Each structure stands twice: as C-alpha cells, then as structure tokens.
Amino acid sequence: MFDDRSPIYLQIADGIKNDVLSGALKEDEQIMSTNQYASFYQINPATAAKGFAQLVEEGVLYKRRGIGMFVSPDAREKLRADRRERFFAEVVDPMLAEAKRIGIGVDEIVRHLGGAR
Amino acid sequence: MIELHGLTVRYGSTVAVDDVHLDLPTGKIYGLLGRNGSGKTSLLSALASYRRPASGTVRIDGADAFENPAVMRQTCFIRDTLDVNDSERVRAVLCFAGWMRPGWDAGYAARLTDLFELDPRKRISALSRGQRSALGAVLGLAARAPLTILDETYLGMDAVARSHFYRELLADYLARPRTIILSTHLIEEVADILERVIILDRGRVLLHEEADELRGRGVTVTGPAEAVGTFAGGHPVLGERSLGGVREVTLDWRPEPADVARGEAAGLTFGPVGIQDLFIHLTSASQRLEAVR
Amino acid sequence: MSVHHALFRIYRPIIIPFAAILITVDLVISGLVVFGAGHLDFSMWLVLAGNAAKYWLLVVGIMLVVMQLRQFVANGATRHEFLTGAAIFGLILTAAFSAVVVLGHGLESVLLGAADRRGGGYPVLSATGMLSEFGQVFPEAVGYMTSGALIAAGFYRWRPRIGLAVMLGGAIPAGVADALLGVDEFGDMTALLPYAAALALSLAATALAAWAFHRVISDVPIKRTAG
C-alpha cells in the first residue's frame, strides 16, 4: 500500500486527494476516522492523523467536532485548479525534455496527441 | 512523560548504556532499534527497574522509577526469558499474571492464547522458541500496562504469528492507548505501526525521531562519478560505492523536487532509502563519512 | 493480590501433598517398628517431621529467591514488596510447620500411650511440654528458612566464589539454632545454654542474616537466566 519513497502521511494525503479528484469521495462526505484508517491500513494512528491534519490545513477536509472529518465542498475544484497549474511544469515539461533528449520534435508530439483526441 | 537522564548501565568495566538522555512522551508506540550489543536490553532493564542504573535517573510521570510500587505496577517488561519457571504450565503463568496485574484481561488473554495456538496445558519447558515468544506477547498485551515494554517478543515466531502479533498490538493500542516500546531487529515489519523510532548505537542514542520522517529521509544518487560528487557536495554521506565511472552515494538528505530535477538534468538517477537501509547505513559506518567531493 | 497471598496460592499445591506423604510415611514406619519391636523407644514423628520440616523450609527459602523473586518483579511487584510478602509468608509457614511438628508429637504420644506401646526412652509430651517444644522448633525453623534465603541470594547476586563466602555466613542461623535449640528424637533439647539465652542468640543470628538478605536483594538486578 505505502512505499518507502516518502512519509506515509504524505502518501495518505495524496491518496485522499486522488479520491476526491476522481469523485470516489464526494463533497461533504465523511471520511474514515483516524483509528479506522490506522486499523485498516495497519499504520500508527498518529501517522494517519498527520495526513488528515495536512489535508485540513490545505482545505481539502474540514473537521466537525465530535463527529469526524468531511470533504470540503470546494475541495475538488481547488485540487483541480492546483493540479492544472502544476500539470505543465510537472508533466509536460519533463516530457518535452525527454523528447528533446531522444530527438522527438514537438510537431511529432502534437501529431501523436492529435490522434488521442 | 518518561525521562531518562544521564542513564548509564555498567557490567563491571563494560559500559552497556552510556549517558543516555531521552524524553519520551507517553501514549505512543516506540521502536527501539540497534545492532546486537548496542545496549537495547540494558536500557530497557533500567527503564523497567529490573536493574538499578550505575548512574543517572529514570523518571516516569515525574516519579523516580526504581523500587517505586506505583510505577512498577504500571510497567510490564517482557524479555526473551519471560521470567517464568520452566516447570510451570502456560495456564499457571497466565493465572499468576491475573493475580498480580491490576489491568489483566483474562478473556483477552484466552483469545490471544487461542490465536497463537498455544496449549495452556503445556509446560514452559516444552514450548518452542516461537511459542515462548507468543506467550510473551499474550503476557505483554493482556496485562494492559500503561508502560508495556516488549524486548524482541517475536523471536522464533513464524511470519503468520508475527503478523497476528502486530495486528493485535495495533488493535489493542487503538482501543486502549498506552506507551508501548518495541525493541526489534525486524524494522521493515513494524515500521508502519511505530510512531517514533530510537536508534541506539554502542550504548548511545544515535537518533530519536518520528518513524514516518525516516521514510524518504535519505536518497541514493547514481550517475557519472564527477556529477554525483558535485551534486552530493555538502550533504552527509551515509555510504557509497562505485563501478567503473559510475558512482552511487547514499545521502542523509531529502532533496526538494527542484534538486531532483536539477540532478536528473545532469544525468543522475535518484532512488529511495528505506528505513531498514537507513538504519544499516547509520549504524554500520565505523565512522561517519564526511561529505565528499 | 498481595505477595503473601500469591505465595500461599503458589505453595498450596506443594504443601498439601508434602504433608500427606510425611504423615503416610510416619504411620507406615511407626506401625512397622511397633509391630516388630512391640513398642516405640523414640518419637518417629520428631525424626521424620522434625527434620523434614527444617530442611523443606530451607529449600523454600532457596526457592523464594531462585524461582519466585523474578516472577513477582516481572508481574509488577517491587523487590521491597516481595521481601515483605516473603517475610509474612515465611513466618506464617514456619509457625504452621512448627505447630504441626509439635501437635503431631503430642498426638503420637497420646496414641502410643493409649495403646501402651511407649518404650522407656519415648519422650512423653505434656501440654506444657508442647509449648516449650514449640518455643524451640519455631525459632529453629525460622533460622533454617532464613539460611536458605540468604545462601540463595548470595549465589543469585554474585559469582559462585562470592556466593560461597556468603553461603558460610548464610549457614549461621541454621547452625546456631541447631546447636542451641535443636530437639532430638528423644525430645531432649541441647541444653548448652539456658533457654532464654539460647533463644536470644538464635534470634540474633537469624535477624542478622535476615538483614543481610534484605541488603542483598533490595536492589539486586533481576537476572536474565531462565529456570
């Protein structure tokens, strides 16, 4: 489930963000409690709590005292905006750099992408 | 809070634990790592008041621990010998724990005994190493002691039994949070359930950190020797090896995405360093390598 | 559960069969002697129970250190709590065994008298005799148990060579009690000294050993070795 490349709490946060983006988690939907999460994934609850805290701080989740954590109403929109912003820098630019290294021209890429339309 | 202050344990002229200072907030699961002979068991023996430290103090919630009845009652230290008599039967050992331990849950002990397939009628002398460890796990968990110390309570257990043990430990901790200290060599297996990690090396604390922070704390950088040297300059090097013109260094450093991009542009590749690898690198170096160029 | 309660529970399954075996053996041997010789010239019960109780209590003193100490500490008792519990347990146990020895002698005396099988040397026990016999057997039993505990403590804490040295000191309470308060099979007491002086000396030796035992155990490391 989790790998060694980065702290688990970041991986938890990323996983929940992906679920929000894909629609698997709906707006205002309650997410698992820290203990449920820890028990399900066999991790320390403090680690899970840290992941959730990160998401609360980023506005993806919000807390309701004594009840639990819920997906923020605008979470999906915000995450999409964030990811779109980073899309070119993190996905397209490295691809272009790799294409340049191996001699694939931009025209060829555009042609290929045209086929995916 | 558990406070170890200047804790030193000696056996004759051998110093097993050397001036250890540790502040451990209660209610967490700690992993105590260290190579054989690094002083883990000696540290735990002093913490559990099995041994009076040569110098220094152990304080638990502000009270001096040694021969303190309130502290002792709340402490459960399970070590490989189990401190039981070989001629006794498993049932009698559990029964005795029930007499003495204020928080003992006999029903839970019975469930665990079943889970580990321990025969209560068997004598301790007839138990295999793995079954002894399983009994240790039962004693340690069912005591529900606010400070539970499990010293390599997995020796001889097969993979299934260990998996049961970790699962039960986490489940019981979630239901009844308490301080649990696990000393172990099987780092990868328990890393996920630990909150904090303490690494002992030659009687001293090498590291005390959140377990999760150790993931991705190190990085391996591989590539042309010169480029690797330039990139690694100034960062603590945990290990390195080369083959021909290719060099790989393991750094105790978490690079930012920008650093990675810069490195990759220079033809370097990056790899993760797991907790186990990090531990091996931290404790095997006879001397810390300086950042090399 | 307090330490002494737990100790009684641990030893109960050992004490009862031990007493049963002792009584059976005594009845069988006494019966054979009376059947063969027609009478009993000495107290078989004092020979068997008197000695068995002494040495068994010495063994219990040893076992408390070798087997029970770490068991109690590992289950949340302090060394001090263990020592206190062991002292209460030890005193009650030695008093009980001494009473059994004396009462058994009294019973034997009455039964043989009723059957007219008492030989000339048989120590007839009167009610007041019982009290003075208890006054000898009890301090002697306490001395033996304390000896066992101190001897075991020396070996538990130190290397065998130092353990041997402690053993010599540990033997003193048993030796002094035996020499000054011992009761033989003819019911005769060793009358080297007046009773009060003998008792005082024996108790002093026992108290000294008990103090040493306390010193040795009060901060002893709980050993790793199993068994």
PDB file of N, CA and C in Angstrom, chain B residues 68-126:
ATOM      1  N   ASN B  68       9.720   1.875  42.928  1.00  0.00           N
ATOM      2  CA  ASN B  68       8.528   2.677  43.173  1.00  0.00           C
ATOM      3  C   ASN B  68       7.298   1.803  42.876  1.00  0.00           C
ATOM      4  N   PRO B  69       6.528   1.443  43.924  1.00  0.00           N
ATOM      5  CA  PRO B  69       5.437   0.483  43.720  1.00  0.00           C
ATOM      6  C   PRO B  69       4.431   0.941  42.662  1.00  0.00           C
ATOM      7  N   ALA B  70       4.073   2.229  42.677  1.00  0.00           N
ATOM      8  CA  ALA B  70       3.073   2.707  41.720  1.00  0.00           C
ATOM      9  C   ALA B  70       3.594   2.561  40.290  1.00  0.00           C
ATOM     10  N   VAL B  71       4.868   2.869  40.088  1.00  0.00           N
ATOM     11  CA  VAL B  71       5.457   2.768  38.747  1.00  0.00           C
ATOM     12  C   VAL B  71       5.583   1.305  38.326  1.00  0.00           C
ATOM     13  N   MET B  72       6.061   0.466  39.244  1.00  0.00           N
ATOM     14  CA  MET B  72       6.258  -0.944  38.913  1.00  0.00           C
ATOM     15  C   MET B  72       4.944  -1.607  38.484  1.00  0.00           C
ATOM     16  N   ARG B  73       3.868  -1.289  39.224  1.00  0.00           N
ATOM     17  CA  ARG B  73       2.576  -1.896  38.930  1.00  0.00           C
ATOM     18  C   ARG B  73       2.127  -1.558  37.516  1.00  0.00           C
ATOM     19  N   GLN B  74       2.565  -0.385  37.043  1.00  0.00           N
ATOM     20  CA  GLN B  74       2.109   0.073  35.734  1.00  0.00           C
ATOM     21  C   GLN B  74       3.072  -0.290  34.615  1.00  0.00           C
ATOM     22  N   THR B  75       4.119  -1.031  34.966  1.00  0.00           N
ATOM     23  CA  THR B  75       5.135  -1.361  33.972  1.00  0.00           C
ATOM     24  C   THR B  75       5.131  -2.855  33.702  1.00  0.00           C
ATOM     25  N   CYS B  76       5.177  -3.199  32.432  1.00  0.00           N
ATOM     26  CA  CYS B  76       5.267  -4.615  32.072  1.00  0.00           C
ATOM     27  C   CYS B  76       6.419  -4.769  31.088  1.00  0.00           C
ATOM     28  N   PHE B  77       7.416  -5.531  31.492  1.00  0.00           N
ATOM     29  CA  PHE B  77       8.616  -5.714  30.668  1.00  0.00           C
ATOM     30  C   PHE B  77       8.702  -7.192  30.286  1.00  0.00           C
ATOM     31  N   ILE B  78       8.565  -7.455  29.007  1.00  0.00           N
ATOM     32  CA  ILE B  78       8.637  -8.837  28.526  1.00  0.00           C
ATOM     33  C   ILE B  78       9.965  -9.017  27.800  1.00  0.00           C
ATOM     34  N   ARG B  79      10.794  -9.890  28.328  1.00  0.00           N
ATOM     35  CA  ARG B  79      12.060 -10.159  27.635  1.00  0.00           C
ATOM     36  C   ARG B  79      12.114 -11.624  27.231  1.00  0.00           C
ATOM     37  N   ASP B  80      13.153 -12.004  26.499  1.00  0.00           N
ATOM     38  CA  ASP B  80      13.130 -13.330  25.869  1.00  0.00           C
ATOM     39  C   ASP B  80      12.988 -14.475  26.872  1.00  0.00           C
ATOM     40  N   THR B  81      13.526 -14.316  28.085  1.00  0.00           N
ATOM     41  CA  THR B  81      13.420 -15.405  29.063  1.00  0.00           C
ATOM     42  C   THR B  81      12.027 -15.481  29.673  1.00  0.00           C
ATOM     43  N   LEU B  82      11.239 -14.439  29.519  1.00  0.00           N
ATOM     44  CA  LEU B  82       9.875 -14.349  30.038  1.00  0.00           C
ATOM     45  C   LEU B  82       9.817 -14.289  31.565  1.00  0.00           C
ATOM     46  N   ASP B  83      10.904 -14.576  32.253  1.00  0.00           N
ATOM     47  CA  ASP B  83      10.906 -14.579  33.717  1.00  0.00           C
ATOM     48  C   ASP B  83       9.822 -15.457  34.297  1.00  0.00           C
ATOM     49  N   VAL B  84       9.702 -16.647  33.710  1.00  0.00           N
ATOM     50  CA  VAL B  84       8.782 -17.640  34.261  1.00  0.00           C
ATOM     51  C   VAL B  84       9.610 -18.881  34.581  1.00  0.00           C
ATOM     52  N   ASN B  85       9.030 -19.797  35.328  1.00  0.00           N
ATOM     53  CA  ASN B  85       9.748 -21.017  35.672  1.00  0.00           C
ATOM     54  C   ASN B  85       9.415 -22.115  34.675  1.00  0.00           C
ATOM     55  N   ASP B  86      10.458 -22.765  34.192  1.00  0.00           N
ATOM     56  CA  ASP B  86      10.306 -23.747  33.120  1.00  0.00           C
ATOM     57  C   ASP B  86       9.345 -24.884  33.452  1.00  0.00           C
ATOM     58  N   SER B  87       9.230 -25.197  34.748  1.00  0.00           N
ATOM     59  CA  SER B  87       8.407 -26.348  35.116  1.00  0.00           C
ATOM     60  C   SER B  87       6.921 -26.009  35.130  1.00  0.00           C
ATOM     61  N   GLU B  88       6.612 -24.723  35.052  1.00  0.00           N
ATOM     62  CA  GLU B  88       5.199 -24.336  35.131  1.00  0.00           C
ATOM     63  C   GLU B  88       4.464 -24.570  33.824  1.00  0.00           C
ATOM     64  N   ARG B  89       3.147 -24.631  33.945  1.00  0.00           N
ATOM     65  CA  ARG B  89       2.332 -24.747  32.745  1.00  0.00           C
ATOM     66  C   ARG B  89       1.888 -23.356  32.296  1.00  0.00           C
ATOM     67  N   VAL B  90       1.598 -23.253  31.000  1.00  0.00           N
ATOM     68  CA  VAL B  90       1.166 -21.973  30.426  1.00  0.00           C
ATOM     69  C   VAL B  90      -0.005 -21.404  31.224  1.00  0.00           C
ATOM     70  N   ARG B  91      -0.973 -22.277  31.544  1.00  0.00           N
ATOM     71  CA  ARG B  91      -2.163 -21.858  32.276  1.00  0.00           C
ATOM     72  C   ARG B  91      -1.793 -21.191  33.605  1.00  0.00           C
ATOM     73  N   ALA B  92      -0.817 -21.795  34.306  1.00  0.00           N
ATOM     74  CA  ALA B  92      -0.420 -21.267  35.617  1.00  0.00           C
ATOM     75  C   ALA B  92       0.249 -19.907  35.481  1.00  0.00           C
ATOM     76  N   VAL B  93       1.035 -19.762  34.414  1.00  0.00           N
ATOM     77  CA  VAL B  93       1.714 -18.482  34.193  1.00  0.00           C
ATOM     78  C   VAL B  93       0.689 -17.374  33.948  1.00  0.00           C
ATOM     79  N   LEU B  94      -0.323 -17.680  33.144  1.00  0.00           N
ATOM     80  CA  LEU B  94      -1.361 -16.686  32.855  1.00  0.00           C
ATOM     81  C   LEU B  94      -2.170 -16.381  34.111  1.00  0.00           C
ATOM     82  N   CYS B  95      -2.423 -17.431  34.878  1.00  0.00           N
ATOM     83  CA  CYS B  95      -3.199 -17.287  36.103  1.00  0.00           C
ATOM     84  C   CYS B  95      -2.456 -16.366  37.085  1.00  0.00           C
ATOM     85  N   PHE B  96      -1.156 -16.577  37.201  1.00  0.00           N
ATOM     86  CA  PHE B  96      -0.348 -15.762  38.115  1.00  0.00           C
ATOM     87  C   PHE B  96      -0.363 -14.286  37.684  1.00  0.00           C
ATOM     88  N   ALA B  97      -0.237 -14.064  36.388  1.00  0.00           N
ATOM     89  CA  ALA B  97      -0.285 -12.684  35.880  1.00  0.00           C
ATOM     90  C   ALA B  97      -1.627 -12.053  36.254  1.00  0.00           C
ATOM     91  N   GLY B  98      -2.690 -12.874  36.199  1.00  0.00           N
ATOM     92  CA  GLY B  98      -4.013 -12.395  36.567  1.00  0.00           C
ATOM     93  C   GLY B  98      -4.098 -11.993  38.036  1.00  0.00           C
ATOM     94  N   TRP B  99      -3.422 -12.729  38.913  1.00  0.00           N
ATOM     95  CA  TRP B  99      -3.424 -12.374  40.336  1.00  0.00           C
ATOM     96  C   TRP B  99      -2.735 -11.039  40.567  1.00  0.00           C
ATOM     97  N   MET B 100      -1.642 -10.835  39.845  1.00  0.00           N
ATOM     98  CA  MET B 100      -0.758  -9.717  40.178  1.00  0.00           C
ATOM     99  C   MET B 100      -1.036  -8.439  39.381  1.00  0.00           C
ATOM    100  N   ARG B 101      -1.530  -8.589  38.163  1.00  0.00           N
ATOM    101  CA  ARG B 101      -1.671  -7.430  37.275  1.00  0.00           C
ATOM    102  C   ARG B 101      -3.039  -6.788  37.442  1.00  0.00           C
ATOM    103  N   PRO B 102      -3.092  -5.527  37.886  1.00  0.00           N
ATOM    104  CA  PRO B 102      -4.399  -4.902  38.100  1.00  0.00           C
ATOM    105  C   PRO B 102      -5.219  -4.770  36.810  1.00  0.00           C
ATOM    106  N   GLY B 103      -4.564  -4.612  35.670  1.00  0.00           N
ATOM    107  CA  GLY B 103      -5.330  -4.396  34.440  1.00  0.00           C
ATOM    108  C   GLY B 103      -5.550  -5.655  33.620  1.00  0.00           C
ATOM    109  N   TRP B 104      -5.179  -6.820  34.190  1.00  0.00           N
ATOM    110  CA  TRP B 104      -5.211  -8.075  33.425  1.00  0.00           C
ATOM    111  C   TRP B 104      -6.587  -8.379  32.874  1.00  0.00           C
ATOM    112  N   ASP B 105      -6.660  -8.741  31.608  1.00  0.00           N
ATOM    113  CA  ASP B 105      -7.920  -9.116  30.980  1.00  0.00           C
ATOM    114  C   ASP B 105      -7.826 -10.599  30.609  1.00  0.00           C
ATOM    115  N   ALA B 106      -8.443 -11.429  31.458  1.00  0.00           N
ATOM    116  CA  ALA B 106      -8.306 -12.881  31.286  1.00  0.00           C
ATOM    117  C   ALA B 106      -8.964 -13.340  29.978  1.00  0.00           C
ATOM    118  N   GLY B 107     -10.086 -12.713  29.625  1.00  0.00           N
ATOM    119  CA  GLY B 107     -10.773 -13.100  28.397  1.00  0.00           C
ATOM    120  C   GLY B 107      -9.908 -12.820  27.177  1.00  0.00           C
ATOM    121  N   TYR B 108      -9.283 -11.647  27.207  1.00  0.00           N
ATOM    122  CA  TYR B 108      -8.402 -11.275  26.097  1.00  0.00           C
ATOM    123  C   TYR B 108      -7.197 -12.219  26.039  1.00  0.00           C
ATOM    124  N   ALA B 109      -6.655 -12.553  27.211  1.00  0.00           N
ATOM    125  CA  ALA B 109      -5.520 -13.482  27.261  1.00  0.00           C
ATOM    126  C   ALA B 109      -5.918 -14.818  26.641  1.00  0.00           C
ATOM    127  N   ALA B 110      -7.144 -15.270  26.947  1.00  0.00           N
ATOM    128  CA  ALA B 110      -7.601 -16.555  26.399  1.00  0.00           C
ATOM    129  C   ALA B 110      -7.742 -16.466  24.873  1.00  0.00           C
ATOM    130  N   ARG B 111      -8.284 -15.330  24.402  1.00  0.00           N
ATOM    131  CA  ARG B 111      -8.423 -15.164  22.945  1.00  0.00           C
ATOM    132  C   ARG B 111      -7.064 -15.179  22.261  1.00  0.00           C
ATOM    133  N   LEU B 112      -6.100 -14.477  22.871  1.00  0.00           N
ATOM    134  CA  LEU B 112      -4.768 -14.433  22.267  1.00  0.00           C
ATOM    135  C   LEU B 112      -4.102 -15.810  22.300  1.00  0.00           C
ATOM    136  N   THR B 113      -4.295 -16.516  23.416  1.00  0.00           N
ATOM    137  CA  THR B 113      -3.716 -17.855  23.542  1.00  0.00           C
ATOM    138  C   THR B 113      -4.228 -18.743  22.403  1.00  0.00           C
ATOM    139  N   ASP B 114      -5.521 -18.618  22.134  1.00  0.00           N
ATOM    140  CA  ASP B 114      -6.128 -19.328  21.020  1.00  0.00           C
ATOM    141  C   ASP B 114      -5.536 -18.917  19.685  1.00  0.00           C
ATOM    142  N   LEU B 115      -5.449 -17.600  19.503  1.00  0.00           N
ATOM    143  CA  LEU B 115      -4.962 -17.049  18.241  1.00  0.00           C
ATOM    144  C   LEU B 115      -3.559 -17.571  17.928  1.00  0.00           C
ATOM    145  N   PHE B 116      -2.723 -17.634  18.962  1.00  0.00           N
ATOM    146  CA  PHE B 116      -1.346 -18.094  18.759  1.00  0.00           C
ATOM    147  C   PHE B 116      -1.232 -19.619  18.845  1.00  0.00           C
ATOM    148  N   GLU B 117      -2.378 -20.274  19.007  1.00  0.00           N
ATOM    149  CA  GLU B 117      -2.416 -21.730  19.097  1.00  0.00           C
ATOM    150  C   GLU B 117      -1.483 -22.262  20.181  1.00  0.00           C
ATOM    151  N   LEU B 118      -1.570 -21.606  21.338  1.00  0.00           N
ATOM    152  CA  LEU B 118      -0.781 -22.039  22.494  1.00  0.00           C
ATOM    153  C   LEU B 118      -1.626 -23.010  23.308  1.00  0.00           C
ATOM    154  N   ASP B 119      -1.037 -24.112  23.699  1.00  0.00           N
ATOM    155  CA  ASP B 119      -1.750 -25.075  24.519  1.00  0.00           C
ATOM    156  C   ASP B 119      -1.546 -24.725  25.992  1.00  0.00           C
ATOM    157  N   PRO B 120      -2.627 -24.313  26.688  1.00  0.00           N
ATOM    158  CA  PRO B 120      -2.471 -23.864  28.077  1.00  0.00           C
ATOM    159  C   PRO B 120      -1.951 -24.962  28.995  1.00  0.00           C
ATOM    160  N   ARG B 121      -2.101 -26.230  28.577  1.00  0.00           N
ATOM    161  CA  ARG B 121      -1.673 -27.322  29.463  1.00  0.00           C
ATOM    162  C   ARG B 121      -0.187 -27.617  29.337  1.00  0.00           C
ATOM    163  N   LYS B 122       0.425 -27.050  28.310  1.00  0.00           N
ATOM    164  CA  LYS B 122       1.851 -27.343  28.092  1.00  0.00           C
ATOM    165  C   LYS B 122       2.736 -26.707  29.143  1.00  0.00           C
ATOM    166  N   ARG B 123       3.831 -27.370  29.451  1.00  0.00           N
ATOM    167  CA  ARG B 123       4.809 -26.764  30.345  1.00  0.00           C
ATOM    168  C   ARG B 123       5.692 -25.818  29.548  1.00  0.00           C
ATOM    169  N   ILE B 124       6.208 -24.801  30.229  1.00  0.00           N
ATOM    170  CA  ILE B 124       7.052 -23.812  29.559  1.00  0.00           C
ATOM    171  C   ILE B 124       8.240 -24.495  28.890  1.00  0.00           C
ATOM    172  N   SER B 125       8.792 -25.499  29.567  1.00  0.00           N
ATOM    173  CA  SER B 125       9.980 -26.174  29.027  1.00  0.00           C
ATOM    174  C   SER B 125       9.669 -26.876  27.709  1.00  0.00           C
ATOM    175  N   ALA B 126       8.385 -27.164  27.460  1.00  0.00           N
ATOM    176  CA  ALA B 126       8.024 -27.889  26.240  1.00  0.00           C
ATOM    177  C   ALA B 126       7.680 -26.942  25.096  1.00  0.00           C
TER     178      ALA B 126
END
